Amino acid sequence: MSEEEYAELFTDEVRDALKDALKDMKNPVDVYVFIDSKDTNCNYCGLTKKLLEFISEATPQKDGKSLLQVHVEDRGSGDPEVEKVFKEFKVERVPTVAFCKGYIRWTGAPVGEEIRALVETIVRLSQGESGLSQETIQAIKDKLNGEVKVEVVVTPSCPYCPYAALLSHMVAYEACKANKCDILSDVVEAYENQDIADKYQVMSVPTLAINESVEFIGVPNEENFVNTILEKQKVK
């Protein structure tokens, strides 16, 4: 797939749909887009930057500024400050779209069905509400004391993947809200990161790996997902 194939993303019709989906945003949200303009293999770097800027234009404004602030970190610029941000966010691959210091991220372009998860993540971060149950929120507060990396392997055409992506991201968000930014939620686009898909022998999506062990195929139940995270955490 090439960038041209996603030209239908940037229409007035899509902009109107985005405006409607994002109208309930309350507070500013910062998103970091990691790209490398010098990397000829990064087929989706330009598209990812364009997409996030397009979404930003559709968000409500406060004091003349969009509520979605897009920070583009281009490794190809050769700026040492950019390298510092790559390190701080622990970003190794491009493109990556990251929120919350990189604890919530997409590795690969969040296009196709994943746009739904991206927009919903932005809205929930803006409202400060994860949408998770009180039991889940309490379990994270009480029982999370180790590090967890969740990888949600997705494809752009998968209609169920956004639900798994959003669940993982919101659990990581609640951990950060509890001052325990110990869950890194990484939604990995399978076609762009074939080595990760191969590593987990992904046959169907979404596939969810917790600390490098496949635990769920399909969208997990919230309670099972959180219990598995707590069982698998690497206690510091």
XYZ file of C-alpha atoms in Angstrom:
236
model
C 0.000 0.000 0.000
C 1.238 3.455 -0.786
C 0.380 6.894 0.495
C -1.690 7.557 -2.646
C -4.054 4.768 -1.680
C -4.985 6.739 1.426
C -5.899 9.912 -0.514
C -9.567 9.312 0.374
C -8.654 9.962 4.021
C -8.162 13.653 3.450
C -11.575 14.677 2.155
C -14.045 17.244 3.481
C -16.388 14.383 4.333
C -13.755 12.742 6.565
C -12.893 16.107 8.126
C -16.562 16.618 9.041
C -16.762 13.130 10.546
C -13.618 13.823 12.571
C -14.994 17.151 13.791
C -18.101 15.355 15.004
C -16.101 12.570 16.694
C -13.740 15.038 18.412
C -16.261 17.692 19.456
C -16.393 16.444 23.070
C -12.697 17.102 23.727
C -12.138 19.191 26.867
C -8.440 19.626 27.580
C -5.367 19.837 25.320
C -3.667 16.592 24.298
C -0.065 16.330 23.103
C 0.786 13.769 20.461
C 4.310 13.031 19.266
C 4.876 11.778 15.721
C 8.260 10.106 15.265
C 9.461 9.943 11.671
C 12.695 9.834 9.678
C 12.523 11.891 6.482
C 15.887 10.440 5.380
C 14.764 6.816 5.710
C 13.703 5.689 2.235
C 12.184 2.517 3.745
C 9.744 4.492 5.894
C 6.849 4.334 3.443
C 4.328 5.645 5.957
C 6.264 8.463 7.662
C 4.798 11.204 5.465
C 1.290 9.761 5.661
C 1.399 9.496 9.462
C 2.524 13.102 9.886
C -0.144 14.297 7.443
C -2.856 12.258 9.197
C -2.138 13.622 12.676
C -1.979 17.188 11.367
C -5.292 16.609 9.544
C -6.899 15.314 12.749
C -5.485 18.289 14.668
C -7.215 20.668 12.235
C -10.527 18.948 12.997
C -10.270 19.221 16.790
C -11.965 22.005 18.749
C -9.899 25.070 19.539
C -9.165 26.800 22.819
C -7.616 30.277 22.869
C -7.029 29.979 19.130
C -5.068 26.734 19.425
C -6.112 23.227 18.467
C -6.783 20.943 21.435
C -4.564 18.352 19.721
C -0.995 19.631 19.722
C 1.123 17.689 17.211
C 4.876 17.482 17.851
C 6.796 16.079 14.873
C 10.145 14.529 15.805
C 12.087 13.938 12.581
C 15.226 11.879 13.060
C 16.264 12.856 9.537
C 16.711 16.460 10.649
C 19.941 15.533 12.443
C 18.893 17.640 15.429
C 20.408 16.200 18.655
C 17.331 17.413 20.567
C 15.180 15.098 18.425
C 17.391 12.135 19.361
C 16.829 12.990 23.032
C 13.054 12.781 22.549
C 13.405 9.430 20.709
C 15.369 8.140 23.735
C 13.027 9.638 26.323
C 10.008 7.995 24.650
C 11.975 4.753 24.010
C 11.071 4.906 20.312
C 13.077 2.671 18.003
C 10.881 2.406 14.918
C 9.341 4.908 12.532
C 6.643 5.954 12.158
C 5.524 5.906 15.789
C 2.616 7.915 17.186
C 2.917 8.415 20.939
C 0.971 9.854 23.857
C 1.744 10.004 27.586
C 5.561 10.000 27.278
C 5.337 7.011 24.937
C 3.426 4.693 27.295
C 0.591 4.810 24.766
C 1.723 4.357 21.181
C 1.170 3.043 17.703
C 4.205 1.532 16.028
C 3.316 1.941 12.387
C 0.704 4.180 10.775
C -2.648 4.207 12.647
C -4.700 4.051 9.439
C -7.717 2.077 8.263
C -9.811 0.816 11.175
C -7.152 2.010 13.648
C -8.205 5.633 13.066
C -11.256 4.831 15.216
C -9.057 3.765 18.127
C -6.784 6.769 17.601
C -9.674 9.263 17.693
C -11.286 7.599 20.716
C -7.944 7.569 22.551
C -7.546 11.303 21.903
C -11.063 12.053 23.184
C -10.645 9.970 26.342
C -7.246 11.472 27.156
C -8.750 14.921 26.632
C -11.661 14.168 28.963
C -9.464 12.427 31.518
C -11.788 9.406 31.445
C -10.628 5.924 30.458
C -14.089 4.369 30.335
C -12.827 1.350 32.320
C -14.775 -0.158 35.215
C -14.163 0.959 38.802
C -12.974 -2.581 39.605
C -10.294 -2.343 36.905
C -9.171 1.104 38.053
C -8.949 -0.070 41.668
C -7.048 -3.241 40.723
C -4.450 -1.146 38.860
C -4.078 1.197 41.850
C -3.805 -1.620 44.395
C -1.941 -4.382 42.597
C 0.263 -2.879 39.898
C 3.852 -2.736 41.131
C 5.830 -4.115 38.214
C 6.621 -3.355 34.608
C 4.466 -4.584 31.757
C 4.762 -4.249 27.989
C 1.607 -4.989 26.042
C 1.914 -5.425 22.281
C -1.355 -5.456 20.338
C -0.646 -6.688 16.818
C -3.189 -5.290 14.344
C -3.854 -4.735 10.644
C -5.597 -1.720 9.067
C -8.537 -3.800 7.795
C -9.364 -5.561 11.093
C -12.682 -4.267 12.523
C -12.080 -5.768 16.003
C -8.531 -4.481 16.464
C -9.523 -0.941 17.552
C -11.352 -2.401 20.583
C -8.256 -4.309 21.706
C -6.063 -1.257 21.034
C -8.318 1.045 23.042
C -8.582 -1.386 25.971
C -4.798 -1.744 26.180
C -4.236 2.002 25.864
C -6.775 2.872 28.545
C -5.259 0.387 31.020
C -1.875 2.051 30.444
C -3.552 5.443 30.889
C -5.104 4.454 34.219
C -1.698 3.225 35.391
C -0.235 6.651 34.588
C -3.149 8.381 36.331
C -2.313 6.341 39.438
C 1.298 7.621 39.165
C 2.397 4.145 38.089
C 3.427 4.660 34.444
C 4.574 1.034 34.310
C 2.393 -0.318 31.502
C 3.612 0.389 27.993
C 0.799 -0.166 25.496
C 2.127 -0.598 21.961
C -0.246 -1.168 19.046
C 1.903 -2.714 16.333
C 0.908 -2.598 12.672
C 1.667 -6.110 11.414
C 2.475 -5.377 7.754
C 4.927 -2.592 8.613
C 6.543 -4.630 11.401
C 6.594 -8.097 9.895
C 9.392 -9.235 12.217
C 7.192 -8.645 15.289
C 4.237 -10.433 13.664
C 6.562 -13.346 12.821
C 8.006 -13.417 16.336
C 4.521 -14.001 17.762
C 3.488 -16.270 14.855
C 0.466 -14.074 14.244
C -2.173 -15.903 12.203
C -5.130 -13.696 13.092
C -5.543 -10.253 14.622
C -5.729 -8.782 17.123
C -2.994 -10.808 18.826
C -1.987 -9.527 22.269
C 1.396 -10.288 23.811
C 2.152 -9.372 27.418
C 5.846 -9.178 28.312
C 6.651 -11.021 25.071
C 4.248 -13.918 25.603
C 1.062 -14.254 23.506
C -1.869 -14.243 25.925
C -4.920 -13.362 23.822
C -6.063 -13.795 20.237
C -9.128 -11.659 19.636
C -10.452 -8.883 21.868
C -9.983 -9.840 25.531
C -12.528 -9.344 28.253
C -11.479 -6.342 30.391
C -11.257 -8.281 33.664
C -9.260 -11.172 32.142
C -6.934 -8.729 30.434
C -6.159 -6.785 33.613
C -5.762 -9.959 35.694
C -3.282 -11.330 33.135
C -1.309 -8.061 33.172
C -1.084 -8.223 36.961
C -0.014 -11.899 36.848
C 2.640 -11.211 34.213
C 4.092 -7.999 35.634
C 7.825 -7.959 36.288
C 8.078 -6.811 39.870
C 10.815 -4.230 40.305
